[in-house]
Short mmCIF file of C-alpha atoms in Angstrom, two decimals:
data_model
loop_
_atom_site.label_atom_id
_atom_site.label_comp_id
_atom_site.label_asym_id
_atom_site.label_seq_id
_atom_site.Cartn_x
_atom_site.Cartn_y
_atom_site.Cartn_z
CA MET Z 27 54.30 84.40 127.17
CA ILE Z 28 52.48 84.93 130.55
CA VAL Z 29 54.24 81.93 132.10
CA SER Z 30 57.60 83.31 130.99
CA ALA Z 31 56.79 86.71 132.49
CA PHE Z 32 55.81 85.11 135.84
CA LYS Z 33 59.08 83.18 135.82
CA ILE Z 34 61.09 86.36 135.30
CA ILE Z 35 59.17 88.26 138.03
CA GLY Z 36 59.46 85.36 140.45
CA ALA Z 37 63.19 84.98 139.84
CA SER Z 38 63.67 88.73 140.33
CA LEU Z 39 61.75 88.73 143.66
CA LEU Z 40 63.73 85.71 144.82
CA ALA Z 41 66.99 87.45 143.94
CA VAL Z 42 65.93 90.59 145.84
CA ALA Z 43 64.91 88.55 148.89
CA LEU Z 44 68.22 86.69 148.85
CA ILE Z 45 70.20 89.93 148.63
CA TRP Z 46 68.21 91.46 151.49
CA ALA Z 47 68.72 88.37 153.63
CA LEU Z 48 72.48 88.44 153.05
CA VAL Z 49 72.77 92.16 153.75
CA LEU Z 50 70.59 92.11 156.88
CA GLY Z 51 72.36 89.01 158.15
CA TRP Z 52 75.76 90.66 157.69
CA TRP Z 53 74.62 93.81 159.52
CA GLN Z 54 73.15 91.78 162.39
CA GLY Z 55 76.22 89.57 162.68
CA ASN Z 56 78.48 92.61 162.94
CA ASP Z 57 76.09 94.52 165.22
CA HIS Z 58 75.98 97.31 162.61
CA THR Z 59 73.32 100.01 162.47
CA PRO Z 60 72.99 101.13 158.81
CA SER Z 61 72.58 104.75 157.84
CA THR Z 62 69.85 106.00 155.52
CA THR Z 63 72.30 106.03 152.60
CA GLU Z 64 73.35 102.43 153.26
CA LEU Z 65 69.74 101.33 153.44
CA PHE Z 66 69.08 102.93 150.04
CA LEU Z 67 72.24 101.51 148.44
CA TYR Z 68 72.19 97.94 149.76
CA LEU Z 69 68.45 97.32 149.96
CA GLY Z 70 67.43 99.36 146.90
CA ALA Z 71 70.10 100.19 144.36
CA LEU Z 72 72.12 96.95 144.67
CA PRO Z 73 69.18 94.57 144.00
CA LEU Z 74 67.97 96.72 141.12
CA ALA Z 75 71.46 96.80 139.58
CA ILE Z 76 71.85 93.02 139.79
CA VAL Z 77 68.38 92.30 138.42
CA GLY Z 78 68.81 94.93 135.65
CA GLY Z 79 72.24 93.58 134.72
CA TYR Z 80 70.80 90.09 134.45
CA ALA Z 81 68.02 91.38 132.18
CA LEU Z 82 70.52 93.13 129.90
CA LEU Z 83 72.76 90.05 129.71
CA ARG Z 84 69.78 87.84 128.91
CA GLY Z 85 68.64 90.21 126.17
CA PHE Z 86 72.13 90.29 124.63
CA ILE Z 87 72.34 86.49 124.62
CA GLU Z 88 68.91 86.22 122.99
CA HIS Z 89 70.04 88.72 120.34
CA LEU Z 90 73.09 86.62 119.53
CA LYS Z 91 70.99 83.47 119.31
CA ALA Z 92 68.49 85.09 116.92
CA PRO Z 93 69.01 84.28 113.18
CA ALA Z 94 70.75 87.03 111.21
CA ALA Z 95 68.50 89.08 108.95
CA SER Z 96 69.20 88.61 105.26
CA GLN Z 97 70.97 91.54 103.63
CA THR Z 98 69.01 93.42 101.03
CA SER Z 99 72.20 94.43 99.24
CA ALA Z 100 75.58 92.79 99.59
CA PRO Z 101 78.71 94.93 99.99
CA SER Z 102 80.21 95.99 96.69
CA ASP Z 103 83.58 94.52 97.73
CA SER Z 104 82.15 91.00 97.52
CA VAL Z 105 79.67 91.22 94.65
CA ASP Z 106 80.31 91.12 90.94
CA PRO Z 107 79.56 94.71 89.84
CA LEU Z 108 78.77 93.50 86.35
CA ALA Z 109 75.98 91.30 87.72
CA ASN Z 110 74.49 94.03 89.89
CA GLY Z 111 71.14 95.25 88.65
CA ALA Z 112 72.16 98.91 88.94
CA THR Z 113 75.20 98.53 86.69
CA GLN Z 114 74.26 95.68 84.39
CA THR Z 115 74.29 96.44 80.68
CA ALA Z 116 73.17 94.43 77.71
CA GLU Z 117 75.33 91.38 77.06
CA ILE Z 118 76.31 92.60 73.64
CA GLU Z 119 77.49 95.98 74.98
CA ARG Z 120 79.57 94.33 77.66
CA GLY Z 121 81.48 92.54 74.92
CA PHE Z 122 82.41 95.68 72.95
CA THR Z 123 86.11 96.24 72.25
CA ILE Z 124 88.34 98.77 70.52
CA ASN Z 125 91.75 98.50 68.87
CA LEU Z 126 94.64 100.17 70.69
CA ILE Z 127 97.19 100.57 67.90
CA GLY Z 128 99.77 102.75 69.64
CA ALA Z 129 100.79 103.65 73.19
CA PHE Z 130 103.39 106.25 74.08
CA ALA Z 131 104.33 107.21 77.62
CA ILE Z 132 106.98 108.96 79.64
CA SER Z 133 107.54 109.13 83.39
CA GLY Z 134 110.28 109.49 85.93
CA SER Z 135 111.12 105.81 85.50
CA GLY Z 136 111.59 105.77 81.72
CA ASP Z 137 111.08 107.29 78.29
CA GLY Z 138 108.65 104.63 77.12
CA PRO Z 139 106.54 101.70 78.33
CA SER Z 140 109.34 99.19 77.79
CA ASP Z 141 111.77 101.34 79.79
CA MET Z 142 109.22 101.71 82.60
CA LEU Z 143 108.60 97.97 82.78
CA ALA Z 144 112.35 97.34 82.86
CA ALA Z 145 112.85 99.97 85.58
CA GLN Z 146 110.15 98.43 87.73
CA ALA Z 147 111.60 94.94 87.24
CA THR Z 148 115.12 96.02 88.20
CA GLY Z 149 114.00 97.81 91.33
CA VAL Z 150 114.37 101.44 90.23
CA ARG Z 151 112.69 103.65 92.81
CA PRO Z 152 112.16 107.40 93.37
CA THR Z 153 115.03 109.27 95.00
CA PRO Z 154 115.40 112.33 97.27
CA ASP Z 155 114.91 115.57 95.34
CA ASN Z 156 117.20 118.33 96.58
CA SER Z 157 115.16 120.99 94.79
CA LEU Z 158 112.01 120.18 96.77
CA LEU Z 159 112.18 120.22 100.58
CA ASP Z 160 109.66 119.32 103.26
CA ASP Z 161 108.75 121.44 106.31
CA ALA Z 162 111.75 120.09 108.21
CA GLY Z 163 114.13 121.00 105.41
CA PHE Z 164 114.73 117.45 104.17
CA PRO Z 165 114.58 116.52 100.46
CA ILE Z 166 111.28 115.03 99.34
CA PHE Z 167 111.33 111.77 97.43
CA THR Z 168 110.14 112.32 93.84
CA ALA Z 169 110.17 110.58 90.46
CA ARG Z 170 111.20 113.63 88.46
CA ILE Z 171 111.78 113.71 84.69
CA ASP Z 172 115.04 115.60 84.35
CA ALA Z 173 114.56 116.25 80.63
CA LEU Z 174 111.60 118.58 81.17
CA ASP Z 175 112.32 122.16 80.17
CA THR Z 176 109.68 124.50 81.54
CA ASP Z 177 111.55 127.55 80.21
CA ASP Z 178 111.09 126.39 76.63
CA ILE Z 179 107.44 125.61 77.13
CA GLY Z 180 106.97 129.02 78.75
CA GLU Z 181 108.45 130.68 75.67
CA SER Z 182 106.23 128.59 73.40
CA LEU Z 183 103.17 129.70 75.34
CA ALA Z 184 104.28 133.34 75.32
CA GLN Z 185 104.79 133.33 71.55
CA HIS Z 186 101.26 132.10 71.05
CA ASP Z 187 99.53 133.95 73.90
CA ALA Z 188 101.50 136.54 75.84
CA SER Z 189 99.72 135.98 79.15
CA LEU Z 190 98.95 132.26 78.97
CA ALA Z 191 102.10 131.12 80.80
CA GLU Z 192 101.38 133.56 83.62
CA ASP Z 193 97.73 132.55 83.79
CA ILE Z 194 98.68 128.87 83.96
CA GLY Z 195 100.50 129.80 87.15
CA ARG Z 196 101.65 126.72 89.04
CA SER Z 197 104.94 125.07 88.15
CA GLU Z 198 103.14 121.71 88.13
CA HIS Z 199 100.95 122.93 85.27
CA LEU Z 200 103.91 124.21 83.27
CA ARG Z 201 105.54 120.81 83.75
CA MET Z 202 102.32 119.22 82.50
CA LEU Z 203 102.54 121.20 79.26
CA ALA Z 204 106.22 120.30 78.93
CA LEU Z 205 105.17 116.64 79.23
CA VAL Z 206 102.68 117.19 76.41
CA ASP Z 207 105.51 118.60 74.32
CA LEU Z 208 107.60 115.47 74.95
CA ILE Z 209 104.95 112.82 74.33
CA LEU Z 210 102.55 114.20 71.71
CA PRO Z 211 104.91 114.35 68.68
CA ALA Z 212 105.40 110.56 68.72
CA GLY Z 213 101.66 109.97 68.72
CA ILE Z 214 101.12 112.55 65.97
CA ALA Z 215 103.80 110.87 63.84
CA GLN Z 216 102.07 107.50 64.04
CA ALA Z 217 98.71 109.10 63.30
CA GLN Z 218 100.11 110.82 60.19
CA GLU Z 219 101.65 107.56 59.02
CA ALA Z 220 98.36 105.74 59.48
CA LEU Z 221 96.47 108.43 57.56
CA SER Z 222 98.91 108.24 54.67
CA GLN Z 223 99.12 104.45 54.47
CA CYS Z 224 95.55 103.36 55.22
CA THR Z 225 92.97 104.77 52.82
CA ALA Z 226 90.17 103.64 55.13
CA ILE Z 227 91.22 106.29 57.67
CA SER Z 228 90.42 109.92 56.94
CA ARG Z 229 90.32 111.74 60.26
CA LEU Z 230 92.04 112.16 63.65
CA ASN Z 231 89.99 112.90 66.76
CA LEU Z 232 92.23 114.09 69.59
CA VAL Z 233 90.89 114.10 73.14
CA TRP Z 234 93.04 115.96 75.67
CA LEU Z 235 92.25 115.02 79.27
CA ILE Z 236 93.04 117.90 81.63
CA PRO Z 237 93.95 117.18 85.28
CA PRO Z 238 92.23 119.01 88.16
CA GLY Z 239 93.44 122.43 89.20
CA ILE Z 240 93.44 124.09 85.78
CA ASP Z 241 90.77 126.72 85.27
CA ALA Z 242 88.25 125.61 82.65
CA ALA Z 243 88.27 129.19 81.33
CA LEU Z 244 91.78 128.48 80.00
CA PHE Z 245 90.65 125.48 77.93
CA PRO Z 246 89.96 127.44 74.70
CA ARG Z 247 93.37 129.13 74.87
CA LEU Z 248 95.14 125.84 75.56
CA GLN Z 249 93.26 124.28 72.66
CA SER Z 250 94.36 127.07 70.34
CA TRP Z 251 97.99 126.66 71.48
CA LEU Z 252 98.01 122.90 70.92
CA GLU Z 253 96.34 123.16 67.50
CA SER Z 254 98.82 125.74 66.25
CA HIS Z 255 101.93 123.94 67.53
CA TYR Z 256 101.16 120.27 66.92
CA LEU Z 257 98.24 119.89 64.50
CA ALA Z 258 99.17 122.41 61.83
CA ALA Z 259 100.17 119.60 59.42
CA PHE Z 260 96.59 118.29 59.38
CA GLU Z 261 93.91 119.76 57.18
CA PRO Z 262 91.05 121.25 59.22
CA THR Z 263 88.75 118.55 57.87
CA GLN Z 264 91.21 115.86 58.98
CA ARG Z 265 91.29 116.70 62.67
CA ALA Z 266 89.16 117.51 65.67
CA LEU Z 267 90.41 118.49 69.12
CA SER Z 268 88.46 118.52 72.37
CA LEU Z 269 89.56 119.19 75.95
CA ARG Z 270 87.85 117.36 78.79
CA ALA Z 271 88.35 117.77 82.52
CA ALA Z 272 89.34 114.62 84.42
CA ALA Z 273 88.78 114.99 88.15
CA ASN Z 274 90.08 111.59 89.28
CA GLU Z 275 90.99 108.07 88.19
CA SER Z 276 87.36 107.01 88.02
CA ASP Z 277 86.63 109.91 85.68
CA VAL Z 278 89.55 108.97 83.42
CA MET Z 279 88.52 105.34 83.07
CA ALA Z 280 84.92 106.41 82.45
CA HIS Z 281 86.21 108.41 79.46
CA ILE Z 282 87.95 105.30 78.11
CA ASP Z 283 84.87 103.15 78.63
CA ARG Z 284 82.62 105.69 76.91
CA MET Z 285 85.03 105.82 73.98
CA VAL Z 286 84.86 102.02 73.56
CA LEU Z 287 81.07 102.12 73.78
CA ASP Z 288 80.73 105.00 71.31
CA ALA Z 289 83.10 103.37 68.82
CA ALA Z 290 80.62 100.54 68.29
CA GLY Z 291 78.11 102.88 66.72
CA THR Z 292 80.47 104.75 64.39
CA SER Z 293 82.34 103.98 61.21
CA ASN Z 294 85.92 102.78 61.40
CA ASP Z 295 87.32 105.64 59.30
CA ALA Z 296 88.80 107.73 62.13
CA LEU Z 297 91.68 107.52 64.54
CA THR Z 298 91.07 108.53 68.14
CA MET Z 299 93.95 109.79 70.25
CA VAL Z 300 93.78 110.22 74.02
CA LEU Z 301 96.36 112.63 75.41
CA ALA Z 302 96.99 113.03 79.13
CA ALA Z 303 99.75 114.56 81.22
CA ALA Z 304 100.11 115.53 84.86
CA SER Z 305 102.83 116.49 87.29
CA SER Z 306 102.73 116.26 91.07
CA ILE Z 307 106.21 117.74 91.43
CA GLY Z 308 105.95 121.21 92.86
CA SER Z 309 105.88 123.05 96.16
CA ARG Z 310 102.10 123.50 96.21
CA THR Z 311 101.41 119.81 95.68
CA ALA Z 312 104.01 118.86 98.29
CA ALA Z 313 102.45 121.24 100.81
CA SER Z 314 98.95 119.96 100.05
CA TRP Z 315 99.90 116.31 100.44
CA SER Z 316 101.89 117.02 103.58
CA GLY Z 317 98.96 118.94 105.07
CA ARG Z 318 96.67 115.92 104.74
CA GLN Z 319 99.36 113.55 106.03
CA GLY Z 320 99.66 112.01 102.58
CA LEU Z 321 103.28 112.76 101.63
CA PHE Z 322 105.86 109.98 101.81
CA SER Z 323 108.67 110.44 104.32
CA ALA Z 324 110.89 108.37 106.58
CA ASP Z 325 108.22 108.64 109.28
CA ARG Z 326 105.25 108.17 106.94
CA GLN Z 327 105.91 105.19 104.70
CA SER Z 328 102.25 105.01 103.71
CA GLY Z 329 102.38 108.42 102.01
CA GLN Z 330 102.51 109.04 98.27
CA ILE Z 331 105.64 109.92 96.31
CA PRO Z 332 105.16 112.76 93.79
CA GLY Z 333 105.67 111.75 90.18
CA GLU Z 334 104.79 112.97 86.69
CA CYS Z 335 103.78 111.37 83.42
CA GLY Z 336 102.67 111.94 79.88
CA VAL Z 337 100.57 109.39 77.99
CA CYS Z 338 99.36 109.25 74.40
CA LEU Z 339 97.07 106.38 73.33
CA LEU Z 340 96.05 105.86 69.70
CA PHE Z 341 92.93 103.88 68.79
CA GLY Z 342 91.80 102.92 65.32
CA ASN Z 343 91.79 100.49 62.43
CA PRO Z 344 94.11 97.52 63.17
CA ASP Z 345 95.15 97.44 59.49
CA SER Z 346 97.02 100.70 60.05
CA SER Z 347 99.46 99.24 62.57
CA ASP Z 348 101.36 96.09 63.43
CA THR Z 349 101.19 96.97 67.14
CA SER Z 350 97.45 96.54 67.55
CA VAL Z 351 95.98 95.25 70.81
CA GLN Z 352 92.31 94.73 71.46
CA LEU Z 353 91.05 96.62 74.52
CA THR Z 354 87.81 95.71 76.30
CA ARG Z 355 85.35 97.97 78.03
CA VAL Z 356 86.28 99.10 81.52
CA SER Z 357 84.92 97.05 84.40
CA ALA Z 358 84.71 99.51 87.29
CA ALA Z 359 83.25 99.86 90.78
CA GLU Z 360 83.84 101.62 94.10
CA ARG Z 361 85.04 100.11 97.35
CA GLU Z 362 82.68 100.69 100.28
CA LYS Z 363 85.65 101.30 102.56
CA SER Z 364 88.77 103.27 101.64
CA VAL Z 365 91.82 101.08 101.29
CA ASP Z 366 93.63 103.67 103.44
CA ALA Z 367 91.21 103.25 106.35
CA GLY Z 368 93.25 100.48 107.97
CA GLY Z 369 92.26 96.99 109.02
CA ARG Z 370 92.26 93.94 106.80
CA ILE Z 371 92.59 94.82 103.12
CA SER Z 372 90.35 92.78 100.86
CA GLY Z 373 90.93 92.33 97.15
CA ALA Z 374 87.43 90.91 96.63
CA LEU Z 375 86.25 93.82 94.50
CA ILE Z 376 89.16 93.60 92.06
CA GLU Z 377 88.75 89.83 92.00
CA GLN Z 378 85.11 90.22 90.96
CA LEU Z 379 85.97 92.81 88.32
CA ILE Z 380 88.51 90.44 86.80
CA ALA Z 381 86.16 87.46 86.96
CA GLY Z 382 83.45 89.44 85.19
CA LEU Z 383 85.80 90.49 82.39
CA LEU Z 384 87.12 86.99 81.78
CA ALA Z 385 83.61 85.54 81.76
CA VAL Z 386 82.29 88.09 79.24
CA HIS Z 387 85.22 87.59 76.87
CA ARG Z 388 85.55 83.84 77.37
CA VAL Z 389 89.13 83.92 78.58
CA ALA Z 390 90.40 81.36 81.09
CA PRO Z 391 92.48 82.64 84.04
CA ALA Z 392 95.32 80.36 82.93
CA ASP Z 393 95.52 82.32 79.64
CA ILE Z 394 96.41 85.55 81.46
CA LYS Z 395 100.19 85.91 81.39
CA ALA Z 396 100.60 89.23 83.22
CA VAL Z 397 98.71 91.71 85.39
CA VAL Z 398 99.88 95.33 85.15
CA SER Z 399 98.76 97.67 87.92
CA ASP Z 400 99.18 101.37 88.63
CA ALA Z 401 99.85 100.50 92.30
CA ASP Z 402 102.81 102.18 93.97
CA HIS Z 403 105.04 101.27 96.91
CA ARG Z 404 102.23 101.33 99.48
CA GLN Z 405 101.57 97.95 101.05
CA SER Z 406 97.83 98.62 101.05
CA ARG Z 407 97.76 98.58 97.24
CA VAL Z 408 100.15 95.68 96.77
CA GLY Z 409 98.34 93.62 99.40
CA GLU Z 410 94.98 94.33 97.79
CA LEU Z 411 96.23 93.19 94.38
CA LEU Z 412 97.79 89.98 95.69
CA ASP Z 413 94.63 89.18 97.62
CA ALA Z 414 92.59 89.73 94.44
CA LEU Z 415 94.74 87.38 92.39
CA GLY Z 416 94.68 84.83 95.22
CA GLU Z 417 94.50 81.22 94.17
CA THR Z 418 93.04 81.94 90.73
CA PHE Z 419 96.32 83.08 89.18
CA THR Z 420 98.76 80.78 90.93
CA GLU Z 421 100.96 80.48 87.84
CA LEU Z 422 101.79 84.20 87.89
CA ASP Z 423 104.95 85.31 89.65
CA PRO Z 424 103.97 88.28 91.89
CA LEU Z 425 107.26 90.04 91.09
CA ALA Z 426 107.94 89.15 87.46
CA ASP Z 427 104.39 88.90 86.12
CA CYS Z 428 102.56 91.55 88.16
CA PRO Z 429 104.44 94.84 87.73
CA CYS Z 430 103.22 97.74 89.87
CA ILE Z 431 104.16 100.70 87.71
CA GLY Z 432 103.69 103.33 90.41
CA ALA Z 433 106.45 101.83 92.54
CA ALA Z 434 109.03 103.22 90.12
CA CYS Z 435 107.33 106.35 88.75
CA GLY Z 436 105.55 107.60 91.88
CA ALA Z 437 102.01 108.94 92.10
CA THR Z 438 100.70 110.58 88.93
CA PRO Z 439 97.03 111.30 89.67
CA PRO Z 440 94.71 111.11 87.91
CA PHE Z 441 96.52 109.39 85.02
CA GLY Z 442 98.31 106.49 86.68
CA ALA Z 443 95.80 104.09 85.12
CA LEU Z 444 96.59 105.35 81.60
CA LEU Z 445 100.30 104.93 82.31
CA ALA Z 446 99.64 101.34 83.38
CA LEU Z 447 97.50 100.87 80.26
CA ALA Z 448 100.39 101.93 78.02
CA CYS Z 449 102.67 99.46 79.82
CA ALA Z 450 100.05 96.71 79.54
CA HIS Z 451 99.89 97.36 75.78
CA GLU Z 452 103.65 96.86 75.57
CA HIS Z 453 103.46 93.74 77.73
CA ALA Z 454 100.69 92.19 75.65
CA LEU Z 455 102.70 92.71 72.47
CA SER Z 456 105.96 91.37 73.89
CA LEU Z 457 104.30 88.30 75.40
CA ALA Z 458 101.81 87.83 72.53
CA GLN Z 459 99.35 86.82 75.24
CA PRO Z 460 96.39 88.37 77.11
CA VAL Z 461 97.23 90.87 79.84
CA LEU Z 462 95.07 92.47 82.54
CA CYS Z 463 95.42 96.11 83.55
CA ILE Z 464 94.24 97.20 87.02
CA SER Z 465 93.69 100.71 88.36
CA GLN Z 466 93.89 100.94 92.16
CA GLN Z 467 95.73 104.15 93.08
CA HIS Z 468 92.53 105.90 94.19
CA PRO Z 469 91.37 105.18 97.77
CA THR Z 470 88.08 103.64 96.57
CA ALA Z 471 87.77 103.61 92.75
CA ARG Z 472 88.78 100.33 91.12
CA SER Z 473 88.78 99.30 87.46
CA ALA Z 474 90.05 96.53 85.23
CA VAL Z 475 90.49 96.07 81.49
CA LEU Z 476 91.66 93.18 79.35
CA LEU Z 477 94.16 93.57 76.50
CA ARG Z 478 94.81 90.96 73.82
CA PRO Z 479 97.28 91.23 70.95
CA MET Z 480 95.90 90.81 67.46
CA PRO Z 481 95.25 88.67 65.56
CA LEU Z 482 93.14 86.97 68.21
CA VAL Z 483 93.38 83.25 68.75
CA ALA Z 484 90.42 81.09 67.80
CA GLY Z 485 87.58 80.99 70.29
CA GLY Z 486 88.56 84.28 71.84
CA MET Z 487 86.81 87.60 72.09
CA PRO Z 488 84.07 88.93 69.84
CA PRO Z 489 85.04 90.88 66.72
CA ALA Z 490 86.65 94.24 67.24
CA VAL Z 491 84.87 97.45 66.45
#
C-alpha cells in the first residue's frame, strides 16, 4: 500500500516537472515573458488538471476491473414470480382450478367470442368515427358497437330511479350499462338452464365488476336496478349480487384469482357469474387520452384506440354444461419498467409466468395450441408477446395461433383481459386443446392463465374444484 502510494506521488511529481520543463523551454525559445495569469495557468492549473485527470481515469479503470457485486434481488422481468419468496404459495394452492362453463362477450369487432376471433384473423380493424373528433377536427379511430342504444337504457334507468341516469352522467357510463343490457341476458339464460337441469346447483352468485370513474355511492342504486330488471326470475334465496370496483387490469385478474382460490373451500352447489362492461368511447375519454399523449392518431401510432366491451363469464359444475373449460389460477406480476418507456422490450416476465403455469399443471409447451392475448395494435405489446414465446413455442404461427384481440376491438380498460379470456374459452373448445390467455394491455401489470377443455386428458391437471 505504501509502495503504491510512493509510486503515484513520484509519477505525479515527474509529470509536473516534465510539464514545467516543456513550458519554460517553450517560453525561453520564443523569448516570451509570461504574465501572472500565464504562470498560474501553465505552471499550476495545467499540471494539476493532467494529474487529476489521470487519477480519475485510473479509478474508473479499476472500477471496471473490479468484480460485480451479487444482486440481492433479481429484476422481476427475469425471475419466475411463482418461485419468488414474496409471492410463493403452497404447492396445492397453486394447482387449484375452476370450471368455466360459459363465456359471453361483445365488442366492436363482433357479437361473440367466435366473431371476435374471426374478425381478428381476417384483419378487421377500428375505423374513423365521424361522431368523435380530435382537437384538430379529424375523426378519431374507434371500435364502436353500433347496436348500443343509450336512449333505451336511459329510459330503463329513469323508470327504476328517476335521477339515476342523470347521476351516472358521462356517455361512456351510459354505454357501459347498455353493454350490460346486451350481454347479461345470455348469461342469465344459461344460468337458469343449469339451475333447472342440474339438481346439484341451487344458487347463482353474480359479481358485477365496475370500471373506474363511477361513484361508489351509486353502487346500491345500480344494484337495485340490475336486480329488478334481470334477476326477477330468481327466487331471493337462489341469487346473490355484489358490485366490486375494478381499478385496473391487475385488479380484475386478482378478482378472478381470488374466485378460483375461494372455490376450493366451498361446496360445488352454486354458479358464479362475473359480469363486466366498459366503454372508452366518449368525448371525455378522448380528451383525457389525448391530454396524456395516449390517443391513437396518424402522428401517434403508439396511442390507444378507444373501444368498448361487455363480458359475462359463468363458472360452476361441469355437469351443467357441455362447454366446460378448466381455468387455472392467475399467474401475475409487475414489470419493473413500463413497456411504454422505450428501449428494448423484453418478454422475459411473460415467459416466466407461462413457464410457471405449465410446470405447476404438468403441461408441455408442445401441448399448447394457441395463445390468446388482449394486446392491441401497438408494436410494444406484440413485440413483448413474441419475445416471450421465443423459441419455446416454435410450432405456433404468430398470426394464426396467437390472436391479439385488442387489435380489432381497441382498448377496453380495465376489462381487455376478460375479453381475451372469453375468446380463449372459445378457442380451447374449438381446438379441444390447451390454450394460454395473456393480459398485457397495462403498462406494467402482466398475467397468464391456462385453459383446458374438459374432460381432461390423462396425466393432465389436478382435479377441478
